[in-house]
Short mmCIF file of N, CA, C and O in Angstrom, two decimals:
data_model
loop_
_atom_site.label_atom_id
_atom_site.label_comp_id
_atom_site.label_asym_id
_atom_site.label_seq_id
_atom_site.Cartn_x
_atom_site.Cartn_y
_atom_site.Cartn_z
N UNK A 1 -9.18 -22.13 6.14
CA UNK A 1 -8.33 -22.38 7.29
C UNK A 1 -6.89 -22.55 6.81
O UNK A 1 -6.62 -23.36 5.93
N UNK A 2 -5.97 -21.82 7.41
CA UNK A 2 -4.58 -21.86 6.98
C UNK A 2 -3.73 -22.89 7.71
O UNK A 2 -2.64 -23.22 7.25
N UNK A 3 -4.20 -23.43 8.83
CA UNK A 3 -3.40 -24.37 9.60
C UNK A 3 -3.14 -25.62 8.76
O UNK A 3 -4.06 -26.28 8.29
N UNK A 4 -1.86 -25.90 8.51
CA UNK A 4 -1.46 -27.05 7.74
C UNK A 4 -1.60 -26.90 6.23
O UNK A 4 -1.26 -27.80 5.49
N UNK A 5 -2.09 -25.76 5.78
CA UNK A 5 -2.31 -25.52 4.35
C UNK A 5 -1.01 -25.08 3.69
O UNK A 5 -0.34 -24.18 4.16
N UNK A 6 -0.67 -25.69 2.57
CA UNK A 6 0.48 -25.25 1.77
C UNK A 6 -0.03 -24.14 0.86
O UNK A 6 -1.05 -24.31 0.18
N UNK A 7 0.66 -23.01 0.86
CA UNK A 7 0.23 -21.86 0.06
C UNK A 7 1.41 -21.23 -0.66
O UNK A 7 2.56 -21.44 -0.30
N UNK A 8 1.09 -20.43 -1.64
CA UNK A 8 2.08 -19.64 -2.36
C UNK A 8 2.04 -18.24 -1.76
O UNK A 8 0.96 -17.66 -1.63
N UNK A 9 3.21 -17.71 -1.36
CA UNK A 9 3.27 -16.40 -0.72
C UNK A 9 4.13 -15.47 -1.56
O UNK A 9 5.26 -15.81 -1.92
N UNK A 10 3.59 -14.30 -1.87
CA UNK A 10 4.36 -13.25 -2.52
C UNK A 10 5.05 -12.49 -1.40
O UNK A 10 4.39 -11.97 -0.50
N UNK A 11 6.39 -12.46 -1.42
CA UNK A 11 7.13 -11.87 -0.31
C UNK A 11 7.84 -10.58 -0.72
O UNK A 11 7.74 -10.15 -1.87
N UNK A 12 8.54 -9.99 0.23
CA UNK A 12 9.27 -8.73 0.06
C UNK A 12 8.34 -7.54 -0.13
O UNK A 12 8.68 -6.57 -0.80
N UNK A 13 7.17 -7.60 0.48
CA UNK A 13 6.23 -6.49 0.40
C UNK A 13 6.42 -5.55 1.58
O UNK A 13 7.00 -5.93 2.60
N UNK A 14 5.91 -4.34 1.46
CA UNK A 14 5.97 -3.38 2.55
C UNK A 14 5.26 -3.98 3.77
O UNK A 14 4.20 -4.58 3.64
N UNK A 15 5.85 -3.79 4.93
CA UNK A 15 5.28 -4.34 6.15
C UNK A 15 3.88 -3.81 6.41
O UNK A 15 3.61 -2.62 6.28
N UNK A 16 3.00 -4.73 6.73
CA UNK A 16 1.63 -4.41 7.13
C UNK A 16 1.34 -5.19 8.40
O UNK A 16 1.85 -6.28 8.60
N UNK A 17 0.51 -4.63 9.25
CA UNK A 17 0.11 -5.33 10.47
C UNK A 17 -1.12 -6.17 10.17
O UNK A 17 -2.11 -5.67 9.64
N UNK A 18 -1.03 -7.45 10.47
CA UNK A 18 -2.16 -8.36 10.34
C UNK A 18 -2.44 -8.96 11.69
O UNK A 18 -1.61 -9.67 12.24
N UNK A 19 -3.58 -8.65 12.24
CA UNK A 19 -3.97 -9.10 13.57
C UNK A 19 -2.86 -8.78 14.58
O UNK A 19 -2.52 -9.60 15.42
N UNK A 20 -2.27 -7.61 14.43
CA UNK A 20 -1.25 -7.16 15.37
C UNK A 20 0.16 -7.65 15.10
O UNK A 20 1.09 -7.31 15.82
N UNK A 21 0.36 -8.48 14.07
CA UNK A 21 1.68 -9.02 13.76
C UNK A 21 2.19 -8.42 12.45
O UNK A 21 1.42 -8.24 11.51
N UNK A 22 3.50 -8.14 12.38
CA UNK A 22 4.04 -7.60 11.12
C UNK A 22 4.09 -8.67 10.03
O UNK A 22 4.41 -9.82 10.30
N UNK A 23 3.73 -8.29 8.82
CA UNK A 23 3.75 -9.21 7.69
C UNK A 23 4.41 -8.53 6.50
O UNK A 23 4.16 -7.36 6.24
N UNK A 24 5.25 -9.27 5.79
CA UNK A 24 5.91 -8.76 4.58
C UNK A 24 5.51 -9.61 3.37
O UNK A 24 6.20 -9.62 2.37
N UNK A 25 4.39 -10.32 3.48
CA UNK A 25 3.98 -11.20 2.39
C UNK A 25 2.48 -11.21 2.19
O UNK A 25 1.72 -10.67 2.98
N UNK A 26 2.08 -11.85 1.09
CA UNK A 26 0.67 -11.96 0.74
C UNK A 26 0.40 -13.38 0.25
O UNK A 26 1.11 -13.87 -0.63
N UNK A 27 -0.60 -14.02 0.81
CA UNK A 27 -1.00 -15.35 0.35
C UNK A 27 -1.72 -15.18 -0.98
O UNK A 27 -2.66 -14.40 -1.09
N UNK A 28 -1.27 -15.92 -1.98
CA UNK A 28 -1.85 -15.79 -3.32
C UNK A 28 -3.07 -16.70 -3.47
O UNK A 28 -3.03 -17.86 -3.06
N UNK A 29 -4.13 -16.14 -4.06
CA UNK A 29 -5.38 -16.87 -4.26
C UNK A 29 -5.96 -16.57 -5.64
O UNK A 29 -5.77 -15.47 -6.17
N UNK A 30 -6.67 -17.54 -6.18
CA UNK A 30 -7.45 -17.34 -7.40
C UNK A 30 -8.86 -17.01 -6.95
O UNK A 30 -9.32 -17.50 -5.92
N UNK A 31 -9.56 -16.19 -7.73
CA UNK A 31 -10.94 -15.87 -7.36
C UNK A 31 -11.82 -15.85 -8.60
O UNK A 31 -11.37 -15.55 -9.71
N UNK A 32 -13.09 -16.19 -8.39
CA UNK A 32 -14.06 -16.15 -9.49
C UNK A 32 -14.27 -14.70 -9.89
O UNK A 32 -13.97 -13.77 -9.14
N UNK A 33 -14.82 -14.48 -11.07
CA UNK A 33 -15.02 -13.14 -11.61
C UNK A 33 -15.84 -12.26 -10.67
O UNK A 33 -15.55 -11.07 -10.51
N UNK A 34 -16.83 -12.84 -10.01
CA UNK A 34 -17.68 -12.05 -9.11
C UNK A 34 -17.16 -12.04 -7.67
O UNK A 34 -17.74 -11.42 -6.80
N UNK A 35 -16.02 -12.73 -7.43
CA UNK A 35 -15.41 -12.75 -6.10
C UNK A 35 -16.11 -13.65 -5.10
O UNK A 35 -15.74 -13.68 -3.93
N UNK A 36 -17.11 -14.42 -5.55
CA UNK A 36 -17.85 -15.26 -4.61
C UNK A 36 -17.10 -16.54 -4.22
O UNK A 36 -17.43 -17.17 -3.22
N UNK A 37 -16.09 -16.91 -5.00
CA UNK A 37 -15.32 -18.11 -4.72
C UNK A 37 -13.84 -17.77 -4.74
O UNK A 37 -13.36 -17.08 -5.64
N UNK A 38 -13.10 -18.23 -3.74
CA UNK A 38 -11.66 -17.97 -3.62
C UNK A 38 -10.95 -19.27 -3.29
O UNK A 38 -11.44 -20.05 -2.46
N UNK A 39 -9.81 -19.52 -3.97
CA UNK A 39 -9.02 -20.72 -3.71
C UNK A 39 -7.56 -20.35 -3.54
O UNK A 39 -7.03 -19.53 -4.29
N UNK A 40 -6.90 -21.00 -2.57
CA UNK A 40 -5.46 -20.81 -2.39
C UNK A 40 -4.73 -21.31 -3.64
O UNK A 40 -5.16 -22.28 -4.26
N UNK A 41 -3.61 -20.68 -3.96
CA UNK A 41 -2.70 -21.22 -4.95
C UNK A 41 -1.73 -22.09 -4.16
O UNK A 41 -1.12 -21.64 -3.19
N UNK A 42 -1.63 -23.36 -4.56
CA UNK A 42 -0.81 -24.32 -3.82
C UNK A 42 0.41 -24.75 -4.62
O UNK A 42 0.31 -25.01 -5.82
N UNK A 43 1.55 -24.86 -3.93
CA UNK A 43 2.72 -25.46 -4.59
C UNK A 43 2.50 -26.97 -4.65
O UNK A 43 1.66 -27.51 -3.92
N UNK A 44 3.25 -27.68 -5.50
CA UNK A 44 3.13 -29.14 -5.54
C UNK A 44 3.48 -29.76 -4.18
O UNK A 44 4.27 -29.19 -3.42
N UNK A 45 2.91 -30.90 -3.89
CA UNK A 45 3.13 -31.57 -2.60
C UNK A 45 4.61 -31.83 -2.33
O UNK A 45 5.05 -31.79 -1.18
N UNK A 46 5.41 -32.08 -3.38
CA UNK A 46 6.83 -32.38 -3.20
C UNK A 46 7.73 -31.14 -3.17
O UNK A 46 8.94 -31.27 -3.02
N UNK A 47 7.15 -29.96 -3.33
CA UNK A 47 7.95 -28.73 -3.30
C UNK A 47 8.48 -28.50 -1.88
O UNK A 47 7.80 -28.79 -0.90
N UNK A 48 9.69 -27.98 -1.80
CA UNK A 48 10.29 -27.67 -0.50
C UNK A 48 9.65 -26.40 0.06
O UNK A 48 9.44 -25.43 -0.67
N UNK A 49 9.36 -26.40 1.35
CA UNK A 49 8.81 -25.21 1.99
C UNK A 49 9.82 -24.08 1.88
O UNK A 49 11.01 -24.25 2.16
N UNK A 50 9.36 -22.93 1.42
CA UNK A 50 10.23 -21.77 1.25
C UNK A 50 10.93 -21.70 -0.10
O UNK A 50 11.64 -20.75 -0.38
N UNK A 51 10.71 -22.71 -0.95
CA UNK A 51 11.34 -22.72 -2.26
C UNK A 51 10.85 -21.55 -3.11
O UNK A 51 9.67 -21.19 -3.09
N UNK A 52 11.76 -20.96 -3.87
CA UNK A 52 11.41 -19.86 -4.75
C UNK A 52 10.63 -20.39 -5.95
O UNK A 52 10.98 -21.40 -6.55
N UNK A 53 9.56 -19.71 -6.29
CA UNK A 53 8.75 -20.05 -7.45
C UNK A 53 9.29 -19.29 -8.64
O UNK A 53 9.59 -18.10 -8.55
N UNK A 54 9.40 -19.98 -9.77
CA UNK A 54 9.98 -19.37 -10.96
C UNK A 54 8.98 -19.36 -12.11
O UNK A 54 8.02 -20.12 -12.12
N UNK A 55 9.25 -18.49 -13.08
CA UNK A 55 8.49 -18.42 -14.32
C UNK A 55 9.51 -18.53 -15.44
O UNK A 55 10.41 -17.69 -15.54
N UNK A 56 9.39 -19.57 -16.28
CA UNK A 56 10.35 -19.74 -17.39
C UNK A 56 10.42 -18.48 -18.22
O UNK A 56 9.40 -17.87 -18.55
N UNK A 57 11.66 -18.09 -18.54
CA UNK A 57 11.87 -16.89 -19.36
C UNK A 57 12.12 -15.63 -18.55
O UNK A 57 12.51 -14.61 -19.09
N UNK A 58 11.87 -15.69 -17.24
CA UNK A 58 12.11 -14.54 -16.37
C UNK A 58 13.24 -14.92 -15.41
O UNK A 58 13.10 -15.87 -14.63
N UNK A 59 14.36 -14.20 -15.49
CA UNK A 59 15.52 -14.51 -14.66
C UNK A 59 15.89 -13.32 -13.81
O UNK A 59 15.45 -12.20 -14.06
N UNK A 60 16.72 -13.55 -12.82
CA UNK A 60 17.20 -12.47 -11.97
C UNK A 60 16.86 -12.71 -10.52
O UNK A 60 16.20 -13.69 -10.16
N UNK A 61 17.33 -11.82 -9.71
CA UNK A 61 17.10 -11.90 -8.27
C UNK A 61 15.72 -11.31 -7.93
O UNK A 61 15.22 -10.45 -8.65
N UNK A 62 15.15 -11.75 -6.81
CA UNK A 62 13.86 -11.18 -6.39
C UNK A 62 14.00 -9.68 -6.13
O UNK A 62 15.04 -9.21 -5.68
N UNK A 63 12.93 -8.95 -6.41
CA UNK A 63 12.92 -7.51 -6.15
C UNK A 63 12.90 -7.25 -4.65
O UNK A 63 12.33 -8.04 -3.89
N UNK A 64 13.51 -6.16 -4.24
CA UNK A 64 13.48 -5.77 -2.83
C UNK A 64 12.17 -5.06 -2.53
O UNK A 64 11.44 -4.65 -3.44
N UNK A 65 11.89 -4.89 -1.26
CA UNK A 65 10.69 -4.16 -0.83
C UNK A 65 10.65 -2.76 -1.46
O UNK A 65 9.62 -2.33 -1.97
N UNK A 66 11.80 -2.06 -1.44
CA UNK A 66 11.84 -0.71 -2.01
C UNK A 66 11.62 -0.71 -3.51
O UNK A 66 10.94 0.17 -4.05
N UNK A 67 12.18 -1.68 -4.23
CA UNK A 67 11.97 -1.76 -5.67
C UNK A 67 10.50 -2.00 -6.00
O UNK A 67 9.95 -1.40 -6.93
N UNK A 68 9.86 -2.87 -5.24
CA UNK A 68 8.45 -3.17 -5.46
C UNK A 68 7.61 -1.92 -5.27
O UNK A 68 6.72 -1.63 -6.08
N UNK A 69 7.92 -1.14 -4.24
CA UNK A 69 7.17 0.09 -3.98
C UNK A 69 7.44 1.17 -5.02
O UNK A 69 6.51 1.72 -5.61
N UNK A 70 8.71 1.49 -5.24
CA UNK A 70 9.08 2.59 -6.13
C UNK A 70 8.67 2.35 -7.58
O UNK A 70 8.26 3.27 -8.28
N UNK A 71 8.76 1.11 -8.03
CA UNK A 71 8.43 0.80 -9.43
C UNK A 71 6.97 0.38 -9.59
O UNK A 71 6.55 0.05 -10.70
N UNK A 72 6.23 0.38 -8.47
CA UNK A 72 4.82 -0.03 -8.49
C UNK A 72 4.64 -1.35 -9.24
O UNK A 72 3.78 -1.52 -10.09
N UNK A 73 5.51 -2.30 -8.89
CA UNK A 73 5.55 -3.58 -9.57
C UNK A 73 4.24 -4.37 -9.49
O UNK A 73 3.85 -5.03 -10.46
N UNK A 74 3.56 -4.30 -8.36
CA UNK A 74 2.34 -5.07 -8.23
C UNK A 74 1.27 -4.61 -9.21
O UNK A 74 0.51 -5.43 -9.74
N UNK A 75 1.22 -3.30 -9.49
CA UNK A 75 0.26 -2.77 -10.46
C UNK A 75 0.54 -3.31 -11.86
O UNK A 75 -0.38 -3.45 -12.67
N UNK A 76 1.80 -3.63 -12.13
CA UNK A 76 2.19 -4.15 -13.44
C UNK A 76 2.00 -5.67 -13.50
O UNK A 76 1.53 -6.22 -14.50
N UNK A 77 2.32 -6.36 -12.40
CA UNK A 77 2.31 -7.82 -12.38
C UNK A 77 0.91 -8.41 -12.23
O UNK A 77 0.54 -9.34 -12.95
N UNK A 78 0.11 -7.90 -11.30
CA UNK A 78 -1.18 -8.52 -10.99
C UNK A 78 -2.12 -8.70 -12.19
O UNK A 78 -2.78 -9.74 -12.29
N UNK A 79 -2.22 -7.75 -13.11
CA UNK A 79 -3.13 -7.98 -14.25
C UNK A 79 -2.77 -9.21 -15.10
O UNK A 79 -3.64 -9.74 -15.79
N UNK A 80 -1.52 -9.65 -15.04
CA UNK A 80 -1.08 -10.79 -15.85
C UNK A 80 -0.99 -12.09 -15.08
O UNK A 80 -0.49 -13.09 -15.60
N UNK A 81 -1.45 -12.11 -13.83
CA UNK A 81 -1.48 -13.33 -13.02
C UNK A 81 -2.87 -13.95 -13.12
O UNK A 81 -3.87 -13.29 -12.83
N UNK A 82 -2.95 -15.20 -13.55
CA UNK A 82 -4.24 -15.88 -13.63
C UNK A 82 -4.02 -17.39 -13.68
O UNK A 82 -2.90 -17.87 -13.88
N UNK A 83 -5.11 -18.12 -13.51
CA UNK A 83 -5.04 -19.56 -13.71
C UNK A 83 -5.42 -19.85 -15.16
O UNK A 83 -6.15 -19.08 -15.79
N UNK A 84 -4.89 -20.96 -15.69
CA UNK A 84 -5.26 -21.35 -17.05
C UNK A 84 -6.49 -22.26 -17.01
O UNK A 84 -7.10 -22.44 -15.94
N UNK A 85 -6.83 -22.85 -18.12
CA UNK A 85 -8.02 -23.71 -18.20
C UNK A 85 -7.94 -24.93 -17.29
O UNK A 85 -8.97 -25.51 -16.94
N UNK A 86 -6.72 -25.30 -16.86
CA UNK A 86 -6.53 -26.45 -15.97
C UNK A 86 -6.30 -26.05 -14.52
O UNK A 86 -5.97 -26.89 -13.69
N UNK A 87 -6.43 -24.76 -14.21
CA UNK A 87 -6.25 -24.29 -12.84
C UNK A 87 -4.80 -24.06 -12.46
O UNK A 87 -4.48 -23.81 -11.30
N UNK A 88 -3.88 -24.11 -13.43
CA UNK A 88 -2.46 -23.86 -13.16
C UNK A 88 -2.23 -22.36 -13.07
O UNK A 88 -2.68 -21.60 -13.94
N UNK A 89 -1.53 -21.92 -12.03
CA UNK A 89 -1.21 -20.51 -11.86
C UNK A 89 -0.20 -20.08 -12.91
O UNK A 89 0.81 -20.77 -13.12
N UNK A 90 -0.47 -18.94 -13.58
CA UNK A 90 0.42 -18.47 -14.64
C UNK A 90 0.68 -16.98 -14.54
O UNK A 90 -0.11 -16.23 -13.96
N UNK A 91 1.80 -16.57 -15.13
CA UNK A 91 2.10 -15.15 -15.34
C UNK A 91 2.31 -14.99 -16.84
O UNK A 91 3.18 -15.64 -17.42
N UNK A 92 1.47 -14.18 -17.47
CA UNK A 92 1.50 -14.00 -18.93
C UNK A 92 1.42 -15.34 -19.65
O UNK A 92 2.06 -15.57 -20.67
N UNK A 93 0.62 -16.26 -19.09
CA UNK A 93 0.40 -17.56 -19.71
C UNK A 93 1.46 -18.61 -19.42
O UNK A 93 1.33 -19.75 -19.85
N UNK A 94 2.52 -18.24 -18.69
CA UNK A 94 3.61 -19.17 -18.38
C UNK A 94 3.43 -19.66 -16.93
O UNK A 94 3.27 -18.84 -16.03
N UNK A 95 3.46 -20.98 -16.69
CA UNK A 95 3.22 -21.51 -15.35
C UNK A 95 4.19 -20.99 -14.28
O UNK A 95 5.38 -20.80 -14.54
N UNK A 96 3.65 -20.78 -13.08
CA UNK A 96 4.46 -20.49 -11.90
C UNK A 96 4.89 -21.87 -11.38
O UNK A 96 4.03 -22.69 -11.05
N UNK A 97 6.19 -22.13 -11.35
CA UNK A 97 6.66 -23.49 -11.06
C UNK A 97 7.73 -23.55 -9.98
O UNK A 97 8.50 -22.61 -9.80
N UNK A 98 7.76 -24.69 -9.31
CA UNK A 98 8.83 -25.04 -8.37
C UNK A 98 9.61 -26.17 -9.02
O UNK A 98 9.25 -26.64 -10.10
N UNK A 99 10.64 -26.65 -8.35
CA UNK A 99 11.40 -27.79 -8.87
C UNK A 99 10.55 -29.05 -8.95
O UNK A 99 10.86 -29.98 -9.68
N UNK A 100 9.41 -29.07 -8.21
CA UNK A 100 8.53 -30.23 -8.19
C UNK A 100 7.37 -30.10 -9.19
O UNK A 100 6.55 -30.99 -9.30
N UNK A 101 7.28 -28.97 -9.90
CA UNK A 101 6.22 -28.79 -10.88
C UNK A 101 5.46 -27.50 -10.68
O UNK A 101 5.83 -26.65 -9.87
N UNK A 102 4.35 -27.34 -11.42
CA UNK A 102 3.59 -26.08 -11.38
C UNK A 102 2.73 -25.93 -10.12
O UNK A 102 2.32 -26.92 -9.51
N UNK A 103 2.45 -24.67 -9.79
CA UNK A 103 1.53 -24.35 -8.70
C UNK A 103 0.12 -24.29 -9.27
O UNK A 103 -0.07 -23.84 -10.41
N UNK A 104 -0.86 -24.75 -8.50
CA UNK A 104 -2.24 -24.80 -9.00
C UNK A 104 -3.22 -24.25 -7.98
O UNK A 104 -2.95 -24.23 -6.78
N UNK A 105 -4.38 -23.81 -8.47
CA UNK A 105 -5.46 -23.40 -7.57
C UNK A 105 -5.93 -24.63 -6.82
O UNK A 105 -5.97 -25.74 -7.37
N UNK A 106 -6.28 -24.45 -5.57
CA UNK A 106 -6.61 -25.54 -4.65
C UNK A 106 -7.57 -26.57 -5.26
O UNK A 106 -7.35 -27.77 -5.15
N UNK A 107 -8.62 -26.12 -5.91
CA UNK A 107 -9.58 -27.03 -6.54
C UNK A 107 -9.56 -26.87 -8.06
O UNK A 107 -10.55 -27.13 -8.74
N UNK A 108 -8.40 -26.39 -8.54
CA UNK A 108 -8.15 -26.21 -9.97
C UNK A 108 -9.13 -25.24 -10.65
O UNK A 108 -9.59 -25.47 -11.76
N UNK A 109 -9.44 -24.13 -9.94
CA UNK A 109 -10.33 -23.11 -10.50
C UNK A 109 -9.75 -22.61 -11.83
O UNK A 109 -8.65 -22.09 -11.86
N UNK A 110 -10.48 -22.79 -12.93
CA UNK A 110 -9.95 -22.40 -14.23
C UNK A 110 -10.15 -20.92 -14.58
O UNK A 110 -11.08 -20.28 -14.10
N UNK A 111 -9.24 -20.42 -15.40
CA UNK A 111 -9.36 -19.10 -16.03
C UNK A 111 -9.80 -18.00 -15.07
O UNK A 111 -10.77 -17.28 -15.32
N UNK A 112 -9.07 -17.87 -13.96
CA UNK A 112 -9.43 -16.91 -12.91
C UNK A 112 -8.26 -16.01 -12.57
O UNK A 112 -7.11 -16.44 -12.59
N UNK A 113 -8.54 -14.74 -12.22
CA UNK A 113 -7.45 -13.85 -11.80
C UNK A 113 -6.85 -14.31 -10.47
O UNK A 113 -7.53 -14.92 -9.65
N UNK A 114 -5.57 -13.99 -10.30
CA UNK A 114 -4.86 -14.31 -9.05
C UNK A 114 -4.42 -13.00 -8.41
O UNK A 114 -3.94 -12.10 -9.06
N UNK A 115 -4.59 -12.92 -7.11
CA UNK A 115 -4.12 -11.77 -6.33
C UNK A 115 -3.81 -12.22 -4.93
O UNK A 115 -4.13 -13.32 -4.53
#
């Protein structure tokens, strides 16, 4: 259930219709290897709504919708998104963080791919 749930959203994606509404984002989730279990990736409770999530060592402005499409960025990024042994969301092993701390799988699902 998404009502009242804090989630991590990947934005600037090509518009897709979801239940008749336009969407430019994707809710990020960790999943078990067999796909039988899925957990939202949550920002820390003190993170500001809409705050940009950062990865130490990666700088620059967010990619535009056209850049994401033309460079097929998701095909490059998704294989390196996963949770660590503590359920912290990472990119290439580096935590996805807000000013309030790292983002984590809802129930701290360890060592799982994120999409």
